[in-house]
């Protein structure tokens, strides 16, 4: 993968990465207390793994969506809000390019979710 430039495709995580980690937790117990306990265990594991993952910036893989790293309300500050997670998923240069493409292809931002590429305000 390192033979392809990180700027040639939207997926930039190439050279120097040896693995992708996805944290998943499932439980059968009902109730808020159980949910909080299992989510807290996931956060403990996430914190434990921090020294072993990419830094400055910490990066993420879009297919492992993580609302803890940011979300977008798609209001007047959509581009800035999107930078929080967009730089982690796509790196800065790719995020800028993707927002320009999204603005041309979907100017009304019909296709969106909490972490989608926003359109640029007119």
PDB file of N, CA and C in Angstrom, residues 16-77:
ATOM      1  N   UNK A  16       3.784   3.085   6.775  1.00  0.00           N
ATOM      2  CA  UNK A  16       4.064   3.116   8.205  1.00  0.00           C
ATOM      3  C   UNK A  16       2.996   2.517   9.089  1.00  0.00           C
ATOM      4  N   UNK A  17       1.833   2.225   8.560  1.00  0.00           N
ATOM      5  CA  UNK A  17       0.777   1.609   9.357  1.00  0.00           C
ATOM      6  C   UNK A  17       0.862   0.097   9.221  1.00  0.00           C
ATOM      7  N   UNK A  18       0.888  -0.589  10.348  1.00  0.00           N
ATOM      8  CA  UNK A  18       0.999  -2.049  10.296  1.00  0.00           C
ATOM      9  C   UNK A  18      -0.332  -2.738  10.585  1.00  0.00           C
ATOM     10  N   UNK A  19      -1.306  -2.013  11.113  1.00  0.00           N
ATOM     11  CA  UNK A  19      -2.592  -2.634  11.426  1.00  0.00           C
ATOM     12  C   UNK A  19      -3.654  -1.570  11.622  1.00  0.00           C
ATOM     13  N   UNK A  20      -4.903  -2.002  11.509  1.00  0.00           N
ATOM     14  CA  UNK A  20      -6.042  -1.168  11.865  1.00  0.00           C
ATOM     15  C   UNK A  20      -6.740  -1.879  13.024  1.00  0.00           C
ATOM     16  N   UNK A  21      -7.175  -1.127  13.997  1.00  0.00           N
ATOM     17  CA  UNK A  21      -7.823  -1.709  15.168  1.00  0.00           C
ATOM     18  C   UNK A  21      -9.264  -1.199  15.223  1.00  0.00           C
ATOM     19  N   UNK A  22     -10.197  -2.120  15.393  1.00  0.00           N
ATOM     20  CA  UNK A  22     -11.586  -1.743  15.588  1.00  0.00           C
ATOM     21  C   UNK A  22     -12.033  -2.247  16.953  1.00  0.00           C
ATOM     22  N   UNK A  23     -12.550  -1.349  17.766  1.00  0.00           N
ATOM     23  CA  UNK A  23     -13.028  -1.713  19.095  1.00  0.00           C
ATOM     24  C   UNK A  23     -14.535  -1.961  19.002  1.00  0.00           C
ATOM     25  N   UNK A  24     -14.971  -3.125  19.431  1.00  0.00           N
ATOM     26  CA  UNK A  24     -16.379  -3.499  19.396  1.00  0.00           C
ATOM     27  C   UNK A  24     -16.735  -4.110  20.736  1.00  0.00           C
ATOM     28  N   UNK A  25     -17.898  -3.780  21.239  1.00  0.00           N
ATOM     29  CA  UNK A  25     -18.357  -4.385  22.484  1.00  0.00           C
ATOM     30  C   UNK A  25     -19.824  -4.781  22.326  1.00  0.00           C
ATOM     31  N   UNK A  26     -20.159  -5.961  22.819  1.00  0.00           N
ATOM     32  CA  UNK A  26     -21.538  -6.459  22.813  1.00  0.00           C
ATOM     33  C   UNK A  26     -21.857  -6.973  24.205  1.00  0.00           C
ATOM     34  N   UNK A  27     -23.111  -6.867  24.602  1.00  0.00           N
ATOM     35  CA  UNK A  27     -23.532  -7.418  25.883  1.00  0.00           C
ATOM     36  C   UNK A  27     -25.004  -7.786  25.812  1.00  0.00           C
ATOM     37  N   UNK A  28     -25.400  -8.698  26.682  1.00  0.00           N
ATOM     38  CA  UNK A  28     -26.777  -9.194  26.712  1.00  0.00           C
ATOM     39  C   UNK A  28     -27.575  -8.629  27.880  1.00  0.00           C
ATOM     40  N   UNK A  29     -26.907  -7.996  28.828  1.00  0.00           N
ATOM     41  CA  UNK A  29     -27.594  -7.461  29.995  1.00  0.00           C
ATOM     42  C   UNK A  29     -28.401  -6.225  29.616  1.00  0.00           C
ATOM     43  N   UNK A  30     -29.519  -6.035  30.271  1.00  0.00           N
ATOM     44  CA  UNK A  30     -30.368  -4.875  30.019  1.00  0.00           C
ATOM     45  C   UNK A  30     -30.081  -3.770  31.028  1.00  0.00           C
ATOM     46  N   UNK A  31     -30.409  -2.549  30.668  1.00  0.00           N
ATOM     47  CA  UNK A  31     -30.347  -1.436  31.601  1.00  0.00           C
ATOM     48  C   UNK A  31     -29.193  -0.485  31.363  1.00  0.00           C
ATOM     49  N   UNK A  32     -29.378   0.708  31.882  1.00  0.00           N
ATOM     50  CA  UNK A  32     -28.394   1.777  31.727  1.00  0.00           C
ATOM     51  C   UNK A  32     -27.106   1.445  32.467  1.00  0.00           C
ATOM     52  N   UNK A  33     -27.225   0.838  33.639  1.00  0.00           N
ATOM     53  CA  UNK A  33     -26.030   0.497  34.422  1.00  0.00           C
ATOM     54  C   UNK A  33     -25.121  -0.473  33.655  1.00  0.00           C
ATOM     55  N   UNK A  34     -25.709  -1.476  33.039  1.00  0.00           N
ATOM     56  CA  UNK A  34     -24.919  -2.432  32.254  1.00  0.00           C
ATOM     57  C   UNK A  34     -24.294  -1.734  31.050  1.00  0.00           C
ATOM     58  N   UNK A  35     -25.062  -0.912  30.369  1.00  0.00           N
ATOM     59  CA  UNK A  35     -24.536  -0.190  29.207  1.00  0.00           C
ATOM     60  C   UNK A  35     -23.353   0.682  29.602  1.00  0.00           C
ATOM     61  N   UNK A  36     -23.497   1.417  30.682  1.00  0.00           N
ATOM     62  CA  UNK A  36     -22.399   2.273  31.143  1.00  0.00           C
ATOM     63  C   UNK A  36     -21.163   1.464  31.517  1.00  0.00           C
ATOM     64  N   UNK A  37     -21.369   0.316  32.166  1.00  0.00           N
ATOM     65  CA  UNK A  37     -20.235  -0.526  32.569  1.00  0.00           C
ATOM     66  C   UNK A  37     -19.459  -1.030  31.343  1.00  0.00           C
ATOM     67  N   UNK A  38     -20.180  -1.535  30.345  1.00  0.00           N
ATOM     68  CA  UNK A  38     -19.496  -2.073  29.164  1.00  0.00           C
ATOM     69  C   UNK A  38     -18.870  -0.970  28.310  1.00  0.00           C
ATOM     70  N   UNK A  39     -19.532   0.159  28.198  1.00  0.00           N
ATOM     71  CA  UNK A  39     -18.933   1.278  27.459  1.00  0.00           C
ATOM     72  C   UNK A  39     -17.693   1.782  28.174  1.00  0.00           C
ATOM     73  N   UNK A  40     -17.735   1.804  29.496  1.00  0.00           N
ATOM     74  CA  UNK A  40     -16.559   2.219  30.259  1.00  0.00           C
ATOM     75  C   UNK A  40     -15.401   1.235  30.048  1.00  0.00           C
ATOM     76  N   UNK A  41     -15.684  -0.063  30.019  1.00  0.00           N
ATOM     77  CA  UNK A  41     -14.627  -1.045  29.751  1.00  0.00           C
ATOM     78  C   UNK A  41     -13.992  -0.809  28.380  1.00  0.00           C
ATOM     79  N   UNK A  42     -14.809  -0.443  27.406  1.00  0.00           N
ATOM     80  CA  UNK A  42     -14.287  -0.146  26.076  1.00  0.00           C
ATOM     81  C   UNK A  42     -13.384   1.080  26.122  1.00  0.00           C
ATOM     82  N   UNK A  43     -13.792   2.094  26.857  1.00  0.00           N
ATOM     83  CA  UNK A  43     -12.963   3.302  26.985  1.00  0.00           C
ATOM     84  C   UNK A  43     -11.646   3.011  27.708  1.00  0.00           C
ATOM     85  N   UNK A  44     -11.687   2.133  28.702  1.00  0.00           N
ATOM     86  CA  UNK A  44     -10.456   1.738  29.399  1.00  0.00           C
ATOM     87  C   UNK A  44      -9.499   1.059  28.421  1.00  0.00           C
ATOM     88  N   UNK A  45     -10.026   0.153  27.592  1.00  0.00           N
ATOM     89  CA  UNK A  45      -9.177  -0.519  26.609  1.00  0.00           C
ATOM     90  C   UNK A  45      -8.643   0.483  25.579  1.00  0.00           C
ATOM     91  N   UNK A  46      -9.485   1.400  25.140  1.00  0.00           N
ATOM     92  CA  UNK A  46      -9.091   2.431  24.176  1.00  0.00           C
ATOM     93  C   UNK A  46      -7.942   3.268  24.755  1.00  0.00           C
ATOM     94  N   UNK A  47      -8.075   3.680  25.989  1.00  0.00           N
ATOM     95  CA  UNK A  47      -7.009   4.455  26.650  1.00  0.00           C
ATOM     96  C   UNK A  47      -5.729   3.631  26.800  1.00  0.00           C
ATOM     97  N   UNK A  48      -5.879   2.361  27.129  1.00  0.00           N
ATOM     98  CA  UNK A  48      -4.717   1.483  27.278  1.00  0.00           C
ATOM     99  C   UNK A  48      -3.952   1.363  25.958  1.00  0.00           C
ATOM    100  N   UNK A  49      -4.664   1.324  24.849  1.00  0.00           N
ATOM    101  CA  UNK A  49      -4.042   1.152  23.537  1.00  0.00           C
ATOM    102  C   UNK A  49      -3.433   2.441  22.989  1.00  0.00           C
ATOM    103  N   UNK A  50      -3.752   3.588  23.579  1.00  0.00           N
ATOM    104  CA  UNK A  50      -3.290   4.885  23.071  1.00  0.00           C
ATOM    105  C   UNK A  50      -1.794   4.954  22.773  1.00  0.00           C
ATOM    106  N   UNK A  51      -0.907   4.431  23.619  1.00  0.00           N
ATOM    107  CA  UNK A  51       0.519   4.528  23.296  1.00  0.00           C
ATOM    108  C   UNK A  51       0.944   3.743  22.054  1.00  0.00           C
ATOM    109  N   UNK A  52       0.084   2.860  21.569  1.00  0.00           N
ATOM    110  CA  UNK A  52       0.456   1.974  20.477  1.00  0.00           C
ATOM    111  C   UNK A  52      -0.135   2.375  19.122  1.00  0.00           C
ATOM    112  N   UNK A  53      -0.838   3.498  19.058  1.00  0.00           N
ATOM    113  CA  UNK A  53      -1.504   3.903  17.815  1.00  0.00           C
ATOM    114  C   UNK A  53      -0.906   5.195  17.270  1.00  0.00           C
ATOM    115  N   UNK A  54      -1.352   5.588  16.080  1.00  0.00           N
ATOM    116  CA  UNK A  54      -0.829   6.789  15.430  1.00  0.00           C
ATOM    117  C   UNK A  54      -1.074   8.021  16.298  1.00  0.00           C
ATOM    118  N   UNK A  55      -0.147   8.962  16.186  1.00  0.00           N
ATOM    119  CA  UNK A  55      -0.221  10.190  16.988  1.00  0.00           C
ATOM    120  C   UNK A  55       0.109  11.391  16.110  1.00  0.00           C
ATOM    121  N   UNK A  56      -0.312  12.549  16.541  1.00  0.00           N
ATOM    122  CA  UNK A  56       0.034  13.842  15.927  1.00  0.00           C
ATOM    123  C   UNK A  56      -0.161  13.880  14.424  1.00  0.00           C
ATOM    124  N   UNK A  57      -1.332  13.729  13.874  1.00  0.00           N
ATOM    125  CA  UNK A  57      -2.584  13.541  14.602  1.00  0.00           C
ATOM    126  C   UNK A  57      -2.904  12.056  14.790  1.00  0.00           C
ATOM    127  N   UNK A  58      -3.747  11.803  15.766  1.00  0.00           N
ATOM    128  CA  UNK A  58      -4.273  10.449  15.893  1.00  0.00           C
ATOM    129  C   UNK A  58      -5.226  10.262  14.724  1.00  0.00           C
ATOM    130  N   UNK A  59      -5.115   9.143  14.062  1.00  0.00           N
ATOM    131  CA  UNK A  59      -5.885   8.913  12.852  1.00  0.00           C
ATOM    132  C   UNK A  59      -6.963   7.868  13.089  1.00  0.00           C
ATOM    133  N   UNK A  60      -7.891   7.770  12.136  1.00  0.00           N
ATOM    134  CA  UNK A  60      -8.980   6.808  12.239  1.00  0.00           C
ATOM    135  C   UNK A  60      -9.343   6.318  10.840  1.00  0.00           C
ATOM    136  N   UNK A  61      -9.999   5.176  10.773  1.00  0.00           N
ATOM    137  CA  UNK A  61     -10.436   4.575   9.521  1.00  0.00           C
ATOM    138  C   UNK A  61     -11.936   4.785   9.408  1.00  0.00           C
ATOM    139  N   UNK A  62     -12.379   5.413   8.327  1.00  0.00           N
ATOM    140  CA  UNK A  62     -13.778   5.802   8.163  1.00  0.00           C
ATOM    141  C   UNK A  62     -14.743   4.630   8.338  1.00  0.00           C
ATOM    142  N   UNK A  63     -14.385   3.456   7.869  1.00  0.00           N
ATOM    143  CA  UNK A  63     -15.298   2.322   7.988  1.00  0.00           C
ATOM    144  C   UNK A  63     -15.466   1.846   9.427  1.00  0.00           C
ATOM    145  N   UNK A  64     -14.650   2.361  10.356  1.00  0.00           N
ATOM    146  CA  UNK A  64     -14.801   2.063  11.778  1.00  0.00           C
ATOM    147  C   UNK A  64     -15.319   3.333  12.461  1.00  0.00           C
ATOM    148  N   UNK A  65     -16.430   3.848  12.001  1.00  0.00           N
ATOM    149  CA  UNK A  65     -16.957   5.122  12.479  1.00  0.00           C
ATOM    150  C   UNK A  65     -16.928   5.213  14.002  1.00  0.00           C
ATOM    151  N   UNK A  66     -16.532   6.380  14.475  1.00  0.00           N
ATOM    152  CA  UNK A  66     -16.381   6.607  15.905  1.00  0.00           C
ATOM    153  C   UNK A  66     -16.889   8.006  16.234  1.00  0.00           C
ATOM    154  N   UNK A  67     -18.096   8.104  16.753  1.00  0.00           N
ATOM    155  CA  UNK A  67     -18.677   9.412  17.065  1.00  0.00           C
ATOM    156  C   UNK A  67     -17.964  10.110  18.214  1.00  0.00           C
ATOM    157  N   UNK A  68     -17.135   9.381  18.961  1.00  0.00           N
ATOM    158  CA  UNK A  68     -16.365  10.014  20.032  1.00  0.00           C
ATOM    159  C   UNK A  68     -15.303  10.964  19.487  1.00  0.00           C
ATOM    160  N   UNK A  69     -14.924  10.841  18.213  1.00  0.00           N
ATOM    161  CA  UNK A  69     -13.901  11.738  17.667  1.00  0.00           C
ATOM    162  C   UNK A  69     -14.508  12.943  16.965  1.00  0.00           C
ATOM    163  N   UNK A  70     -15.812  13.095  17.026  1.00  0.00           N
ATOM    164  CA  UNK A  70     -16.454  14.276  16.469  1.00  0.00           C
ATOM    165  C   UNK A  70     -17.659  13.938  15.610  1.00  0.00           C
ATOM    166  N   UNK A  71     -18.540  14.911  15.479  1.00  0.00           N
ATOM    167  CA  UNK A  71     -19.712  14.756  14.622  1.00  0.00           C
ATOM    168  C   UNK A  71     -20.099  16.125  14.101  1.00  0.00           C
ATOM    169  N   UNK A  72     -20.965  16.131  13.108  1.00  0.00           N
ATOM    170  CA  UNK A  72     -21.296  17.355  12.404  1.00  0.00           C
ATOM    171  C   UNK A  72     -22.790  17.616  12.440  1.00  0.00           C
ATOM    172  N   UNK A  73     -23.171  18.834  12.809  1.00  0.00           N
ATOM    173  CA  UNK A  73     -24.568  19.240  12.793  1.00  0.00           C
ATOM    174  C   UNK A  73     -24.996  19.780  11.442  1.00  0.00           C
ATOM    175  N   UNK A  74     -24.052  19.939  10.515  1.00  0.00           N
ATOM    176  CA  UNK A  74     -24.282  20.427   9.151  1.00  0.00           C
ATOM    177  C   UNK A  74     -24.958  21.794   9.130  1.00  0.00           C
ATOM    178  N   UNK A  75     -24.573  22.633  10.053  1.00  0.00           N
ATOM    179  CA  UNK A  75     -25.046  24.014  10.073  1.00  0.00           C
ATOM    180  C   UNK A  75     -24.035  24.926   9.408  1.00  0.00           C
ATOM    181  N   UNK A  76     -23.995  26.191   9.835  1.00  0.00           N
ATOM    182  CA  UNK A  76     -23.114  27.165   9.186  1.00  0.00           C
ATOM    183  C   UNK A  76     -21.631  26.886   9.449  1.00  0.00           C
ATOM    184  N   UNK A  77     -21.294  26.128  10.485  1.00  0.00           N
ATOM    185  CA  UNK A  77     -19.897  25.793  10.787  1.00  0.00           C
ATOM    186  C   UNK A  77     -19.540  24.360  10.389  1.00  0.00           C
TER     187      UNK A  77
END
